[in-house]
mmCIF file of C-alpha atoms in Angstrom:
data_model
loop_
_atom_site.group_PDB
_atom_site.id
_atom_site.type_symbol
_atom_site.label_atom_id
_atom_site.label_comp_id
_atom_site.label_asym_id
_atom_site.label_seq_id
_atom_site.Cartn_x
_atom_site.Cartn_y
_atom_site.Cartn_z
ATOM 1 C CA MET A 194 22.532 -35.074 -8.880
ATOM 2 C CA ALA A 195 19.430 -33.448 -7.395
ATOM 3 C CA ILE A 196 19.854 -30.582 -4.956
ATOM 4 C CA PRO A 197 18.625 -31.635 -1.534
ATOM 5 C CA GLU A 198 15.586 -29.892 -0.134
ATOM 6 C CA ASN A 199 15.359 -28.325 3.296
ATOM 7 C CA ARG A 200 12.674 -27.918 5.904
ATOM 8 C CA ASN A 201 14.588 -25.770 8.370
ATOM 9 C CA ALA A 202 14.163 -22.072 7.455
ATOM 10 C CA SER A 203 17.693 -21.347 8.674
ATOM 11 C CA SER A 204 19.223 -23.774 6.160
ATOM 12 C CA PHE A 205 18.217 -22.004 2.931
ATOM 13 C CA PHE A 206 18.006 -18.494 1.559
ATOM 14 C CA PHE A 207 16.702 -16.491 -1.362
ATOM 15 C CA ILE A 208 18.360 -14.259 -3.944
ATOM 16 C CA LEU A 209 16.664 -10.901 -4.443
ATOM 17 C CA MET A 210 16.256 -9.659 -7.997
ATOM 18 C CA ASP A 211 18.058 -6.595 -9.276
ATOM 19 C CA LEU A 212 16.672 -4.521 -12.142
ATOM 20 C CA PRO A 213 17.346 -6.671 -15.236
ATOM 21 C CA GLY A 214 20.045 -5.117 -17.377
ATOM 22 C CA LEU A 215 21.043 -2.575 -14.711
ATOM 23 C CA GLU A 216 22.917 -4.835 -12.313
ATOM 24 C CA ASN A 217 26.129 -2.828 -12.778
ATOM 25 C CA ALA A 218 24.499 0.606 -12.535
ATOM 26 C CA HIS A 219 23.735 0.745 -8.800
ATOM 27 C CA CYS A 220 25.237 4.220 -8.507
ATOM 28 C CA TRP A 221 22.443 5.444 -10.809
ATOM 29 C CA THR A 222 19.524 3.247 -9.793
ATOM 30 C CA ALA A 223 20.153 4.001 -6.109
ATOM 31 C CA ILE A 224 19.458 7.723 -6.676
ATOM 32 C CA PRO A 225 15.757 7.422 -7.651
ATOM 33 C CA ILE A 226 15.173 4.634 -5.115
ATOM 34 C CA CYS A 227 16.592 6.710 -2.252
ATOM 35 C CA SER A 228 14.702 9.780 -3.456
ATOM 36 C CA ILE A 229 11.426 7.858 -3.366
ATOM 37 C CA TYR A 230 12.002 6.729 0.222
ATOM 38 C CA VAL A 231 13.120 10.166 1.422
ATOM 39 C CA LEU A 232 10.071 11.841 -0.137
ATOM 40 C CA SER A 233 7.785 9.138 1.279
ATOM 41 C CA VAL A 234 9.083 9.516 4.824
ATOM 42 C CA LEU A 235 9.199 13.329 4.799
ATOM 43 C CA GLY A 236 5.784 13.676 3.155
ATOM 44 C CA ASN A 237 3.916 11.288 5.433
ATOM 45 C CA ILE A 238 5.579 12.511 8.632
ATOM 46 C CA THR A 239 4.670 16.078 7.620
ATOM 47 C CA ILE A 240 1.015 15.107 7.079
ATOM 48 C CA MET A 241 0.861 13.340 10.449
ATOM 49 C CA TYR A 242 2.559 16.247 12.230
ATOM 50 C CA ILE A 243 0.164 18.807 10.745
ATOM 51 C CA VAL A 244 -2.949 16.776 11.598
ATOM 52 C CA LYS A 245 -1.744 16.161 15.159
ATOM 53 C CA SER A 246 -0.606 19.727 15.878
ATOM 54 C CA VAL A 247 -3.623 21.585 14.474
ATOM 55 C CA PRO A 248 -6.766 21.060 16.616
ATOM 56 C CA SER A 249 -9.071 22.268 13.822
ATOM 57 C CA LEU A 250 -7.933 19.304 11.716
ATOM 58 C CA HIS A 251 -9.032 16.724 14.305
ATOM 59 C CA THR A 252 -11.988 15.804 12.088
ATOM 60 C CA PRO A 253 -12.831 12.403 10.537
ATOM 61 C CA MET A 254 -11.425 13.286 7.104
ATOM 62 C CA TYR A 255 -8.022 14.332 8.452
ATOM 63 C CA LEU A 256 -7.843 11.575 11.053
ATOM 64 C CA PHE A 257 -8.310 9.021 8.260
ATOM 65 C CA LEU A 258 -5.678 10.884 6.229
ATOM 66 C CA SER A 259 -3.307 10.505 9.179
ATOM 67 C CA MET A 260 -4.062 6.754 9.244
ATOM 68 C CA LEU A 261 -3.252 6.594 5.527
ATOM 69 C CA SER A 262 0.107 8.255 6.189
ATOM 70 C CA MET A 263 0.828 5.717 8.947
ATOM 71 C CA ALA A 264 0.048 2.853 6.558
ATOM 72 C CA ASP A 265 2.261 4.421 3.882
ATOM 73 C CA LEU A 266 5.133 4.751 6.349
ATOM 74 C CA GLY A 267 4.709 1.107 7.366
ATOM 75 C CA LEU A 268 4.674 -0.031 3.739
ATOM 76 C CA SER A 269 7.802 1.991 2.957
ATOM 77 C CA ALA A 270 9.580 0.639 6.043
ATOM 78 C CA SER A 271 8.666 -2.931 5.048
ATOM 79 C CA THR A 272 10.296 -2.767 1.606
ATOM 80 C CA LEU A 273 13.191 -0.478 2.626
ATOM 81 C CA PRO A 274 15.668 -3.019 4.147
ATOM 82 C CA SER A 275 15.922 -5.306 1.126
ATOM 83 C CA MET A 276 15.822 -2.417 -1.373
ATOM 84 C CA VAL A 277 18.730 -0.731 0.417
ATOM 85 C CA ALA A 278 20.596 -4.041 0.528
ATOM 86 C CA VAL A 279 20.182 -4.570 -3.226
ATOM 87 C CA PHE A 280 20.617 -1.064 -4.628
ATOM 88 C CA LEU A 281 23.023 0.528 -2.124
ATOM 89 C CA LEU A 282 25.012 -2.362 -0.695
ATOM 90 C CA GLY A 283 24.819 -4.804 -3.598
ATOM 91 C CA GLN A 284 23.717 -7.567 -1.208
ATOM 92 C CA ARG A 285 21.074 -9.774 -2.830
ATOM 93 C CA LYS A 286 21.098 -12.682 -0.382
ATOM 94 C CA ILE A 287 18.297 -12.813 2.193
ATOM 95 C CA GLY A 288 17.616 -15.507 4.778
ATOM 96 C CA ALA A 289 14.350 -17.423 4.612
ATOM 97 C CA SER A 290 13.160 -16.313 8.055
ATOM 98 C CA THR A 291 13.906 -12.670 7.277
ATOM 99 C CA CYS A 292 12.123 -13.030 3.948
ATOM 100 C CA PHE A 293 9.010 -14.506 5.586
ATOM 101 C CA VAL A 294 8.911 -11.709 8.158
ATOM 102 C CA GLN A 295 9.274 -9.076 5.438
ATOM 103 C CA LEU A 296 6.443 -10.465 3.317
ATOM 104 C CA PHE A 297 4.206 -10.546 6.402
ATOM 105 C CA PHE A 298 4.732 -6.826 6.999
ATOM 106 C CA ILE A 299 4.498 -5.904 3.313
ATOM 107 C CA HIS A 300 1.149 -7.648 2.852
ATOM 108 C CA THR A 301 -0.161 -6.520 6.236
ATOM 109 C CA PHE A 302 0.498 -2.837 5.581
ATOM 110 C CA SER A 303 -0.793 -3.174 2.028
ATOM 111 C CA VAL A 304 -4.095 -4.532 3.334
ATOM 112 C CA ILE A 305 -4.181 -1.872 6.067
ATOM 113 C CA GLU A 306 -3.799 0.824 3.403
ATOM 114 C CA SER A 307 -6.597 -0.730 1.364
ATOM 115 C CA ALA A 308 -8.864 -0.744 4.422
ATOM 116 C CA VAL A 309 -8.027 2.885 5.224
ATOM 117 C CA LEU A 310 -8.922 3.855 1.657
ATOM 118 C CA LEU A 311 -12.260 2.090 2.178
ATOM 119 C CA ALA A 312 -12.796 3.985 5.455
ATOM 120 C CA MET A 313 -12.028 7.249 3.649
ATOM 121 C CA ALA A 314 -14.564 6.370 0.953
ATOM 122 C CA PHE A 315 -17.144 5.749 3.683
ATOM 123 C CA ASP A 316 -16.191 9.103 5.214
ATOM 124 C CA ARG A 317 -16.812 10.935 1.920
ATOM 125 C CA CYS A 318 -20.073 9.029 1.405
ATOM 126 C CA VAL A 319 -21.407 10.060 4.827
ATOM 127 C CA ALA A 320 -20.206 13.669 4.399
ATOM 128 C CA ILE A 321 -22.060 14.049 1.088
ATOM 129 C CA GLN A 322 -25.158 11.986 1.836
ATOM 130 C CA GLU A 323 -25.686 12.976 5.493
ATOM 131 C CA PRO A 324 -23.898 16.328 6.008
ATOM 132 C CA LEU A 325 -26.040 17.299 9.003
ATOM 133 C CA ARG A 326 -25.388 13.998 10.813
ATOM 134 C CA TYR A 327 -21.746 13.702 9.733
ATOM 135 C CA ALA A 328 -20.234 14.659 13.096
ATOM 136 C CA THR A 329 -22.604 12.417 15.069
ATOM 137 C CA ILE A 330 -22.073 9.377 12.830
ATOM 138 C CA LEU A 331 -18.274 9.549 12.627
ATOM 139 C CA THR A 332 -17.327 10.327 16.206
ATOM 140 C CA THR A 333 -13.755 10.109 17.483
ATOM 141 C CA LYS A 334 -14.622 6.909 19.361
ATOM 142 C CA ARG A 335 -15.942 5.250 16.193
ATOM 143 C CA ILE A 336 -12.916 6.381 14.191
ATOM 144 C CA ARG A 337 -10.634 4.761 16.776
ATOM 145 C CA ALA A 338 -12.690 1.564 16.587
ATOM 146 C CA ILE A 339 -12.390 1.592 12.783
ATOM 147 C CA GLY A 340 -8.625 2.074 13.060
ATOM 148 C CA LEU A 341 -8.289 -0.802 15.519
ATOM 149 C CA THR A 342 -10.411 -3.063 13.299
ATOM 150 C CA VAL A 343 -8.323 -2.193 10.245
ATOM 151 C CA VAL A 344 -5.047 -3.093 11.985
ATOM 152 C CA THR A 345 -6.459 -6.247 13.606
ATOM 153 C CA ARG A 346 -7.823 -7.540 10.304
ATOM 154 C CA GLY A 347 -4.514 -7.042 8.533
ATOM 155 C CA VAL A 348 -2.427 -8.687 11.248
ATOM 156 C CA VAL A 349 -4.710 -11.669 11.999
ATOM 157 C CA LEU A 350 -5.257 -12.629 8.361
ATOM 158 C CA HIS A 351 -1.552 -12.565 7.530
ATOM 159 C CA LEU A 352 -0.114 -14.229 10.641
ATOM 160 C CA PRO A 353 -0.551 -17.762 9.189
ATOM 161 C CA LEU A 354 1.370 -16.929 5.985
ATOM 162 C CA PRO A 355 4.961 -17.042 7.339
ATOM 163 C CA VAL A 356 4.072 -20.003 9.584
ATOM 164 C CA LEU A 357 2.783 -22.057 6.643
ATOM 165 C CA LEU A 358 5.686 -21.011 4.433
ATOM 166 C CA GLY A 359 8.093 -22.291 7.088
ATOM 167 C CA ARG A 360 6.618 -25.780 6.657
ATOM 168 C CA LEU A 361 7.323 -25.917 2.915
ATOM 169 C CA GLN A 362 10.404 -27.370 1.244
ATOM 170 C CA PHE A 363 12.743 -25.153 -0.762
ATOM 171 C CA GLN A 364 16.040 -25.644 -2.513
ATOM 172 C CA PRO A 365 19.081 -24.276 -0.653
ATOM 173 C CA VAL A 366 19.234 -21.294 -3.033
ATOM 174 C CA SER A 367 16.173 -19.854 -4.802
ATOM 175 C CA ALA A 368 15.970 -16.722 -6.942
ATOM 176 C CA LEU A 369 13.059 -14.327 -6.397
ATOM 177 C CA SER A 370 11.523 -12.083 -9.060
ATOM 178 C CA HIS A 371 11.565 -8.857 -7.022
ATOM 179 C CA SER A 372 13.849 -6.822 -4.777
ATOM 180 C CA TYR A 373 11.701 -7.737 -1.779
ATOM 181 C CA CYS A 374 9.722 -10.765 -0.640
ATOM 182 C CA VAL A 375 6.052 -11.172 -1.547
ATOM 183 C CA HIS A 376 3.923 -14.238 -0.904
ATOM 184 C CA PRO A 377 3.147 -15.411 -4.486
ATOM 185 C CA ASP A 378 6.790 -15.000 -5.516
ATOM 186 C CA VAL A 379 8.088 -17.101 -2.609
ATOM 187 C CA LEU A 380 5.316 -19.661 -3.019
ATOM 188 C CA ARG A 381 6.179 -20.446 -6.636
ATOM 189 C CA LEU A 382 9.677 -21.561 -5.548
ATOM 190 C CA SER A 383 8.415 -24.271 -3.212
ATOM 191 C CA ARG A 384 9.328 -27.878 -3.998
ATOM 192 C CA SER A 385 6.341 -29.272 -2.091
ATOM 193 C CA SER A 386 2.569 -28.941 -2.302
ATOM 194 C CA THR A 387 1.321 -25.346 -1.904
ATOM 195 C CA LEU A 388 -2.411 -26.066 -2.042
ATOM 196 C CA VAL A 389 -3.122 -24.828 1.493
ATOM 197 C CA ASN A 390 -0.884 -21.780 1.104
ATOM 198 C CA SER A 391 -2.384 -20.856 -2.258
ATOM 199 C CA GLY A 392 -5.914 -21.293 -0.943
ATOM 200 C CA LEU A 393 -5.219 -19.122 2.091
ATOM 201 C CA GLY A 394 -3.486 -16.481 -0.019
ATOM 202 C CA LEU A 395 -6.430 -16.323 -2.427
ATOM 203 C CA PHE A 396 -8.918 -16.102 0.448
ATOM 204 C CA VAL A 397 -6.976 -13.273 2.106
ATOM 205 C CA MET A 398 -6.684 -11.350 -1.157
ATOM 206 C CA LEU A 399 -10.384 -11.679 -2.039
ATOM 207 C CA SER A 400 -11.603 -10.928 1.493
ATOM 208 C CA THR A 401 -9.414 -7.825 1.826
ATOM 209 C CA LEU A 402 -8.220 -6.126 -1.352
ATOM 210 C CA GLY A 403 -11.031 -7.579 -3.470
ATOM 211 C CA MET A 404 -13.830 -6.786 -1.039
ATOM 212 C CA ASP A 405 -12.409 -3.335 -0.270
ATOM 213 C CA ALA A 406 -12.272 -2.446 -3.967
ATOM 214 C CA VAL A 407 -15.908 -3.490 -4.477
ATOM 215 C CA LEU A 408 -17.081 -1.512 -1.434
ATOM 216 C CA ILE A 409 -15.101 1.567 -2.514
ATOM 217 C CA LEU A 410 -16.754 1.344 -5.935
ATOM 218 C CA LEU A 411 -20.172 0.986 -4.297
ATOM 219 C CA SER A 412 -19.466 4.043 -2.124
ATOM 220 C CA TYR A 413 -18.750 6.141 -5.186
ATOM 221 C CA VAL A 414 -21.890 4.907 -6.909
ATOM 222 C CA LEU A 415 -23.854 6.246 -3.925
ATOM 223 C CA ILE A 416 -21.811 9.456 -3.906
ATOM 224 C CA LEU A 417 -22.385 9.989 -7.622
ATOM 225 C CA LYS A 418 -26.094 9.362 -7.212
ATOM 226 C CA THR A 419 -26.281 11.970 -4.435
ATOM 227 C CA VAL A 420 -24.136 14.521 -6.300
ATOM 228 C CA LEU A 421 -26.255 14.254 -9.445
ATOM 229 C CA SER A 422 -29.388 14.924 -7.400
ATOM 230 C CA ILE A 423 -28.047 18.323 -6.283
ATOM 231 C CA ALA A 424 -29.772 21.121 -8.187
ATOM 232 C CA SER A 425 -26.936 23.650 -8.305
ATOM 233 C CA ASN A 426 -23.999 22.932 -10.626
ATOM 234 C CA ALA A 427 -21.684 24.856 -8.300
ATOM 235 C CA ASP A 428 -22.741 22.726 -5.322
ATOM 236 C CA ARG A 429 -22.292 19.566 -7.389
ATOM 237 C CA LEU A 430 -18.754 20.565 -8.292
ATOM 238 C CA LYS A 431 -17.971 21.543 -4.709
ATOM 239 C CA ALA A 432 -19.253 18.230 -3.343
ATOM 240 C CA PHE A 433 -17.409 16.129 -5.893
ATOM 241 C CA ASN A 434 -14.210 18.171 -5.499
ATOM 242 C CA THR A 435 -13.900 16.916 -1.916
ATOM 243 C CA CYS A 436 -13.424 13.403 -3.337
ATOM 244 C CA ILE A 437 -10.716 14.151 -5.927
ATOM 245 C CA SER A 438 -7.751 13.518 -3.603
ATOM 246 C CA HIS A 439 -9.218 10.218 -2.417
ATOM 247 C CA ILE A 440 -9.960 9.087 -5.977
ATOM 248 C CA CYS A 441 -6.316 9.786 -6.892
ATOM 249 C CA ALA A 442 -5.127 7.774 -3.872
ATOM 250 C CA VAL A 443 -7.378 4.839 -4.828
ATOM 251 C CA LEU A 444 -6.133 4.882 -8.436
ATOM 252 C CA LEU A 445 -2.503 5.066 -7.308
ATOM 253 C CA PHE A 446 -2.987 2.024 -5.083
ATOM 254 C CA TYR A 447 -5.222 -0.215 -7.198
ATOM 255 C CA THR A 448 -4.198 0.509 -10.820
ATOM 256 C CA PRO A 449 -0.753 -1.208 -10.662
ATOM 257 C CA LEU A 450 -2.242 -4.059 -8.602
ATOM 258 C CA VAL A 451 -5.061 -4.707 -11.088
ATOM 259 C CA SER A 452 -2.668 -4.367 -14.046
ATOM 260 C CA LEU A 453 -0.261 -6.861 -12.498
ATOM 261 C CA SER A 454 -3.093 -9.317 -11.812
ATOM 262 C CA MET A 455 -4.418 -8.992 -15.362
ATOM 263 C CA ILE A 456 -0.971 -9.610 -16.846
ATOM 264 C CA HIS A 457 -0.468 -12.694 -14.649
ATOM 265 C CA ARG A 458 -3.908 -14.072 -15.575
ATOM 266 C CA PHE A 459 -4.270 -13.143 -19.246
ATOM 267 C CA GLY A 460 -0.969 -11.647 -20.369
ATOM 268 C CA THR A 461 1.744 -13.244 -22.430
ATOM 269 C CA LYS A 462 4.789 -14.813 -20.856
ATOM 270 C CA LYS A 463 6.934 -13.015 -23.453
ATOM 271 C CA LEU A 464 6.658 -9.720 -21.604
ATOM 272 C CA PRO A 465 10.033 -8.507 -20.283
ATOM 273 C CA ALA A 466 10.766 -9.041 -16.602
ATOM 274 C CA GLN A 467 11.091 -5.259 -16.250
ATOM 275 C CA VAL A 468 7.334 -4.858 -16.841
ATOM 276 C CA TYR A 469 6.450 -6.990 -13.803
ATOM 277 C CA MET A 470 9.057 -5.312 -11.621
ATOM 278 C CA ILE A 471 8.007 -1.777 -12.579
ATOM 279 C CA LEU A 472 4.328 -2.509 -11.894
ATOM 280 C CA SER A 473 5.283 -4.057 -8.556
ATOM 281 C CA TYR A 474 7.392 -1.003 -7.666
ATOM 282 C CA MET A 475 4.516 1.272 -8.670
ATOM 283 C CA HIS A 476 2.157 -0.604 -6.344
ATOM 284 C CA PHE A 477 4.419 -0.693 -3.290
ATOM 285 C CA LEU A 478 6.612 2.416 -3.707
ATOM 286 C CA MET A 479 4.578 5.062 -5.523
ATOM 287 C CA PRO A 480 1.502 5.477 -3.228
ATOM 288 C CA PRO A 481 3.590 6.291 -0.101
ATOM 289 C CA MET A 482 5.462 8.943 -2.072
ATOM 290 C CA LEU A 483 2.605 10.449 -4.098
ATOM 291 C CA ASN A 484 -0.270 10.382 -1.584
ATOM 292 C CA PRO A 485 1.166 13.240 0.540
ATOM 293 C CA ILE A 486 1.848 15.234 -2.629
ATOM 294 C CA VAL A 487 -1.705 14.741 -3.920
ATOM 295 C CA TYR A 488 -3.304 15.714 -0.609
ATOM 296 C CA SER A 489 -0.965 18.691 -0.226
ATOM 297 C CA ILE A 490 -1.945 20.019 -3.646
ATOM 298 C CA LYS A 491 -5.683 19.313 -3.480
ATOM 299 C CA THR A 492 -6.361 20.036 0.208
ATOM 300 C CA LYS A 493 -6.158 23.726 1.092
ATOM 301 C CA GLU A 494 -5.776 23.222 4.853
ATOM 302 C CA ILE A 495 -2.786 20.903 4.405
ATOM 303 C CA ARG A 496 -1.248 23.102 1.718
ATOM 304 C CA VAL A 497 -1.502 26.251 3.864
ATOM 305 C CA ARG A 498 0.108 24.533 6.873
ATOM 306 C CA ILE A 499 2.987 23.225 4.755
ATOM 307 C CA LEU A 500 3.603 26.702 3.344
ATOM 308 C CA ARG A 501 3.656 28.077 6.920
ATOM 309 C CA ILE A 502 6.261 25.476 7.869
ATOM 310 C CA LEU A 503 8.402 26.341 4.821
ATOM 311 C CA HIS A 504 7.956 30.113 5.174
ATOM 312 C CA PRO A 505 7.269 30.801 8.887
ATOM 313 C CA LYS A 506 7.928 34.541 8.628
ATOM 314 C CA LYS A 507 5.426 34.978 5.799
#
């Protein structure tokens, strides 16, 4: 007998995926998961506090860094509820409406982070190509406008996703492939046509993450061209060294995403489920934790302020 399908989002739910093979080891898997979230929250709040409290850091580079920390906090907060439910409480059931809301915030903050990384690439490009006009090009007013545009783009493009998902038919119980809800994972469980949803999802991905990645690459082509035209090797190294932290942040964000896309498109279906889950965790969980660490190590001003917080007497 076929399982009846439902249209009302309150009449069906999803089952979140635990780490395959480690379902009975929550006491151990919860430790690294909680550590990641604690480090993410502490690191990004520290970066934001330092930038806000130190007037000399109210420059374009550090204001964009503060935006990146805000995006990282939002991304961490979006995945946190279901991860805590799975790994701490052992609760894998999630309502459809809650799932749709979660995927909206996850994808929105992911796109916001991508856009902030693009803005930071533009910042480095202007600083290296037009150092004398840097302050007049990237004024505080323009930085605020960029921030508003970044948030508006992410929210507006993703608002239709949960609405359209609510119109699809699902079985009463459907098992997801991750410990949180993401659009492609939910979409594959639909029992009705997903042509419109798939088309919109592809458009959003190409017009945000895809376009941002291309523009970031173009920015570094221009940066590299300018750096190579500098006569002094010391000045070349100094100019390029200002981009190292941003390059690390870009690689942390895009490498798991590109790897996951390549595996889905060209990989074999025989790959263990753990591979997909680990890459997904790396994309959504690692950047919020590692970005503050990278910028603390590579940025002297941030590093000095953190040391003053940890050792006020010294």
